[in-house]
Structures are given as structure tokens and as C-alpha cells.
Coordinates of C-alpha atoms in Angstrom, one line a residue:
M1 CA 10.8 8.9 -12.7
I2 CA 7.9 11.2 -13.6
I3 CA 4.9 10.0 -15.6
D4 CA 2.6 12.8 -16.9
M5 CA -1.1 11.9 -16.5
D6 CA -4.4 13.8 -16.5
H7 CA -4.2 13.9 -12.7
G8 CA -0.8 15.8 -13.0
P9 CA 2.8 14.6 -12.8
V10 CA 3.1 11.2 -11.0
F11 CA 6.3 10.3 -9.3
A12 CA 7.5 6.7 -9.2
N13 CA 10.6 5.3 -7.5
T14 CA 12.2 2.5 -9.6
G15 CA 14.3 1.0 -6.8
G16 CA 17.6 2.1 -8.2
A17 CA 17.3 0.1 -11.4
A18 CA 16.2 1.1 -14.9
F19 CA 12.5 0.7 -15.5
D20 CA 11.7 -2.0 -18.1
P21 CA 8.0 -2.2 -18.9
A22 CA 8.4 -5.6 -20.4
K23 CA 9.4 -7.2 -17.1
P24 CA 6.9 -8.2 -14.4
T25 CA 6.3 -4.8 -12.7
A26 CA 5.6 -4.4 -9.0
I27 CA 3.5 -1.2 -8.6
L28 CA 3.8 -0.3 -4.9
V29 CA 0.9 1.7 -3.6
H30 CA 1.2 3.5 -0.2
G31 CA -1.5 4.0 2.4
A32 CA -3.3 7.1 3.8
G33 CA -1.1 10.1 4.3
G34 CA 1.9 8.2 3.0
D35 CA 4.2 8.2 0.0
H36 CA 6.6 5.9 -1.8
S37 CA 9.1 6.0 1.0
I38 CA 7.2 3.4 3.0
W39 CA 8.5 0.8 0.5
G40 CA 12.2 1.7 1.1
G41 CA 13.1 -1.8 2.2
Q42 CA 11.2 -3.5 -0.6
N43 CA 11.5 -1.5 -3.8
R44 CA 15.2 -1.9 -4.3
Y45 CA 15.2 -5.6 -3.4
L46 CA 12.5 -6.4 -5.9
A47 CA 14.1 -4.2 -8.6
H48 CA 17.3 -6.2 -8.3
H49 CA 15.6 -9.6 -8.2
G50 CA 13.9 -9.9 -11.5
A51 CA 11.1 -7.3 -11.4
S52 CA 10.7 -3.7 -12.5
V53 CA 9.4 -1.5 -9.7
L54 CA 7.3 1.6 -9.7
A55 CA 6.7 2.7 -6.1
I56 CA 4.3 5.6 -6.7
D57 CA 3.2 8.7 -4.9
L58 CA -0.5 9.0 -5.4
P59 CA -1.8 12.4 -6.5
A60 CA -1.2 15.1 -3.9
H61 CA 1.2 12.9 -2.0
G62 CA 5.0 13.0 -2.0
R63 CA 6.4 14.3 -5.2
S64 CA 3.2 13.9 -7.3
G65 CA 1.0 16.8 -8.3
G66 CA -2.8 17.0 -8.6
K67 CA -5.5 16.7 -6.1
A68 CA -6.1 13.9 -3.6
I69 CA -8.6 11.3 -4.9
D70 CA -11.6 11.0 -2.6
S71 CA -12.7 7.4 -3.1
I72 CA -11.2 3.9 -3.4
S73 CA -13.1 3.5 -6.7
G74 CA -11.4 6.6 -7.9
L75 CA -8.0 5.4 -6.8
A76 CA -8.6 2.1 -8.7
D77 CA -9.4 4.1 -11.8
F78 CA -6.1 6.0 -11.3
L79 CA -4.1 2.8 -10.9
I80 CA -5.5 1.4 -14.1
A81 CA -4.8 4.6 -16.0
F82 CA -1.3 4.6 -14.5
I83 CA -0.6 1.1 -15.8
A84 CA -1.6 2.2 -19.2
A85 CA 0.4 5.5 -19.1
A86 CA 3.6 3.6 -17.9
K87 CA 3.0 1.0 -20.6
V88 CA 3.4 -1.8 -18.0
E89 CA 2.9 -5.2 -19.7
T90 CA 2.7 -7.4 -16.6
P91 CA 1.4 -5.5 -13.6
I92 CA 1.7 -6.8 -10.1
L93 CA -0.3 -4.5 -7.8
I94 CA 1.0 -4.3 -4.2
G95 CA -0.7 -2.0 -1.8
H96 CA -0.6 -1.2 1.9
S97 CA -3.8 -0.2 3.9
M98 CA -5.6 2.3 1.7
G99 CA -3.3 1.3 -1.1
A100 CA -4.3 -2.3 -0.6
L101 CA -8.0 -1.5 -1.0
A102 CA -7.3 0.5 -4.2
S103 CA -5.1 -2.4 -5.5
L104 CA -7.7 -4.9 -4.7
E105 CA -10.4 -2.9 -6.5
A106 CA -8.2 -2.3 -9.5
A107 CA -7.2 -6.0 -9.7
A108 CA -10.8 -7.0 -9.7
R109 CA -11.5 -4.7 -12.7
L110 CA -8.4 -5.8 -14.6
G111 CA -9.2 -9.5 -14.3
K112 CA -6.6 -11.5 -16.2
D113 CA -4.7 -8.4 -17.1
C114 CA -3.4 -8.2 -13.5
A115 CA -0.6 -10.7 -13.0
G116 CA -0.4 -10.6 -9.2
L117 CA -1.7 -8.9 -6.2
G118 CA -0.1 -8.1 -2.8
L119 CA -2.3 -6.9 0.1
C120 CA -0.4 -5.6 3.1
G121 CA -2.3 -4.5 6.2
V122 CA -5.7 -5.0 4.7
A123 CA -9.3 -5.8 6.0
G124 CA -12.7 -6.5 4.5
Q125 CA -13.7 -3.1 5.9
M126 CA -11.6 -0.2 7.2
P127 CA -13.8 1.9 9.5
V128 CA -12.0 4.9 10.8
H129 CA -12.7 6.2 14.4
P130 CA -14.7 9.5 14.3
D131 CA -12.1 11.2 16.5
L132 CA -9.3 10.4 14.1
L133 CA -11.4 11.6 11.2
G134 CA -12.2 14.8 13.0
A135 CA -8.6 15.5 13.9
A136 CA -7.6 14.9 10.3
Q137 CA -10.3 17.1 9.0
R138 CA -9.0 19.9 11.3
N139 CA -5.4 19.2 10.2
E140 CA -4.4 18.6 13.7
L141 CA -1.0 17.0 14.6
T142 CA -2.8 14.6 16.9
A143 CA -4.1 12.7 13.8
A144 CA -0.6 11.8 12.7
Q145 CA 0.4 11.0 16.2
F146 CA -2.5 8.7 16.7
I147 CA -1.8 6.8 13.5
A148 CA 1.9 6.5 14.4
S149 CA 1.1 5.2 17.9
W150 CA -1.7 2.8 17.0
G151 CA -0.2 1.7 13.7
H152 CA 3.1 0.3 15.1
G153 CA 3.5 -2.9 17.2
S154 CA 4.7 -2.7 20.8
R155 CA 8.2 -3.5 19.8
A156 CA 8.5 -0.4 17.6
H157 CA 7.4 1.7 20.6
R158 CA 10.5 0.5 22.5
G159 CA 13.0 1.2 19.7
G160 CA 15.1 -1.3 17.8
N161 CA 14.4 0.0 14.3
P162 CA 16.0 -2.3 11.7
T163 CA 17.2 0.9 10.0
H164 CA 19.9 2.4 12.3
G165 CA 19.4 5.9 13.6
V166 CA 15.7 6.1 12.7
W167 CA 12.8 6.3 15.2
M168 CA 9.8 4.6 13.5
L169 CA 7.1 6.6 15.3
S170 CA 8.6 10.0 14.7
Q171 CA 9.4 9.0 11.1
A172 CA 5.7 8.2 10.6
V173 CA 4.5 11.5 12.1
T174 CA 6.9 13.4 9.9
L175 CA 5.8 11.5 6.8
I176 CA 2.1 12.1 7.4
N177 CA 2.6 15.8 8.2
R178 CA 4.4 16.3 4.8
T179 CA 1.0 15.9 3.0
G180 CA -0.9 19.0 2.3
P181 CA -4.0 20.2 4.3
G182 CA -6.9 18.0 3.9
V183 CA -5.1 15.1 2.2
L184 CA -5.0 12.8 5.2
Y185 CA -8.7 13.4 5.8
T186 CA -9.5 12.7 2.2
D187 CA -7.6 9.4 2.4
L188 CA -9.2 8.3 5.7
K189 CA -12.7 9.2 4.5
A190 CA -12.2 7.1 1.4
C191 CA -11.2 4.1 3.5
N192 CA -14.1 4.6 5.9
E193 CA -16.7 4.8 3.1
Y194 CA -15.5 1.9 0.9
K195 CA -17.7 -1.2 1.1
G196 CA -16.7 -3.1 -2.0
A197 CA -13.8 -5.2 -0.8
M198 CA -15.6 -8.5 -0.6
D199 CA -17.2 -8.1 -4.0
A200 CA -13.8 -7.2 -5.4
A201 CA -12.1 -10.1 -3.7
A202 CA -14.5 -12.6 -5.3
K203 CA -13.5 -11.4 -8.7
V204 CA -9.7 -11.6 -8.3
S205 CA -8.2 -14.6 -10.1
C206 CA -4.4 -13.8 -10.0
P207 CA -1.9 -15.1 -7.5
T208 CA -2.4 -13.1 -4.3
Q209 CA -0.2 -12.6 -1.3
F210 CA -1.5 -11.3 2.0
L211 CA 1.1 -9.8 4.3
L212 CA -0.3 -9.2 7.8
G213 CA 0.9 -8.1 11.2
Q214 CA 0.0 -10.3 14.1
S215 CA -0.2 -7.3 16.4
D216 CA -2.0 -5.0 13.8
K217 CA -4.6 -2.9 15.7
M218 CA -5.8 -1.0 12.7
T219 CA -6.6 -3.9 10.4
P220 CA -6.7 -6.9 12.8
L221 CA -6.0 -10.4 11.5
K222 CA -9.6 -11.5 12.0
A223 CA -10.8 -8.6 9.8
A224 CA -8.7 -9.9 6.9
Q225 CA -10.0 -13.5 7.1
P226 CA -13.1 -12.9 5.0
L227 CA -11.0 -11.5 2.2
I228 CA -8.6 -14.4 2.4
N229 CA -11.5 -16.8 2.1
A230 CA -12.9 -15.0 -0.9
V231 CA -9.8 -14.8 -3.0
A232 CA -9.3 -17.8 -5.3
D233 CA -5.5 -18.1 -5.1
A234 CA -4.3 -16.7 -1.8
Q235 CA -1.2 -17.2 0.3
V236 CA -0.8 -15.6 3.7
T237 CA 2.2 -14.5 5.6
V238 CA 1.7 -13.3 9.2
L239 CA 4.5 -11.5 10.8
P240 CA 4.8 -12.2 14.6
A241 CA 4.7 -9.2 17.0
I242 CA 4.4 -6.7 14.0
G243 CA 1.8 -4.0 13.7
H244 CA 0.1 -2.2 10.8
M245 CA 3.3 -0.7 9.5
M246 CA 4.9 -4.0 8.5
T247 CA 7.0 -2.7 5.6
V248 CA 8.9 -0.5 8.0
E249 CA 8.7 -2.6 11.1
S250 CA 9.9 -5.8 9.4
P251 CA 11.4 -4.9 6.0
T252 CA 13.3 -8.2 5.5
D253 CA 10.4 -10.5 6.2
S254 CA 8.2 -8.2 4.1
C255 CA 10.7 -8.6 1.2
S256 CA 10.6 -12.3 1.5
A257 CA 6.8 -12.4 1.3
L258 CA 6.6 -10.1 -1.7
M259 CA 9.5 -12.0 -3.4
A260 CA 7.4 -15.2 -3.0
L261 CA 4.6 -13.4 -4.9
L262 CA 7.0 -12.4 -7.7
E263 CA 8.2 -16.0 -8.0
R264 CA 4.6 -17.2 -8.3
V265 CA 3.9 -14.7 -11.1
Q266 CA 7.1 -15.6 -12.9
A267 CA 6.2 -19.3 -12.7
A268 CA 2.7 -18.8 -14.0

């Protein structure tokens, strides 16, 4: 579906089910250089197990129009405006990487108006290596290749994708390269410059699910621990031998963790 906003048309995948704004609504937010397709293993499952789903393409990503938003604060503003535009009554913000930071910041601002929060592949700070920033700024293929290589666990490098016929690393490179010039750099720079995660975490009061990869090199487990300690109502799922791209590397276990969050929201 398309929702018209000041930023331009925003695309959201509903997981193959009719969108009902009165249901608890999982708003799935992708990471740097991504789009809604990273949630292919989760959006349909949640949409057919009691939730409405809006897996969005952020501005300038995927099928959405507009310009890339250059800060996590700005992305949080966008998410709050999107919730209002879609008339979502019970929002559950679920983000991956950059999307996790934006979801965290938005949840902190929404307070009790945010029913649940899912943070996948997240850390208290997300510094980006200068070489990666430089490659992204120059729109070089090596930026996408570095993210694909560093972002997946060792098992994904050997094959065995749970989706038959798909090579995870090549899929990631293709996805990132679909974004327009400068978009990946804008995203990475926003992550690199954001310093408000700990303050935001202390303000979050809703049920929160952390979904982390044991072999994540981009947001290591130890870097998420301060956030976990700061959130009032946190549960943590660690996926063994899985890297930063957990929604693709381990879609079934990711579904289970996010379903547990949905059940907590429904029980509240």
C-alpha cells in the first residue's frame, strides 16, 4: 500500500493481509541501504498471527519517494508522522540496525503511545569505519560488498540459505545497490553521528524485545548490553552463529522472537 506524506509517497508491505489500523500494528523498519524486503520472512507471519503489518520503505528507499533523511532524529520524526498518517492505533515499532535506532528514538518520544518495541541488530552506538563511509560517499560497489561480507555470519558465507535458490551475500549487495546515489552514505552517516541511544532507552516503558546475532560483527553483543540494561521491560533473544542480518539468516527464529513480543503486547 502507498501512504501519501509530506516526504512523498511511502510504500508499506502488509504481509499479504488487509491492513486494519485497529489491530496491534507491527511497523517494520529496515536498516541502512535496505528496504522492506529484509522482512520477507517476518511480515507475512505476523500479519497472519494477530497483527497488522506495515513493512515500510523509508524515504528514497525501495518504492518510496522523497529524499533520504540524514539523521536518526529525523527518522524518528518520520516514523511518528507515519503512524499518524496511517492512523495506527496500537503501534509496535520493530527496527533493524539503523531502523532499530530510529525505532528506539521514536518509542522514547511516543512514551505510552508506543505499545511495543523490537530492536534487531542494535547497539548503544553504531560507529561506521571511515573506509566504509568513504566508499559509500563515492558510491563504490565495495561499500555494499563490505556490508554483505561483514554483516553475515560465517555460515551464510558457506551457503545454506533457508530460502532455496538464494545466495544471501549476493542478495544483500543487489539490495544495497538498488538505492540511489548517496543514499547509503546518508544512512551510514546518520548511524555514525547518533549519540542519543542511551538517553532514549531510559525513556522507553513499553515491552521491548532485543533480537541479536551471536556472531554479529557490526553490532556485537557486548555493544547492545548497555541498552538492554537501560530499558525497563526488556527480553533478549540471541541467535547462535548468526550475524547482523538475522532476519534473513535465521527467519524462523526471528519470527518466533517477534511473535513473543506481539504476545506480550496483546497480553498487556
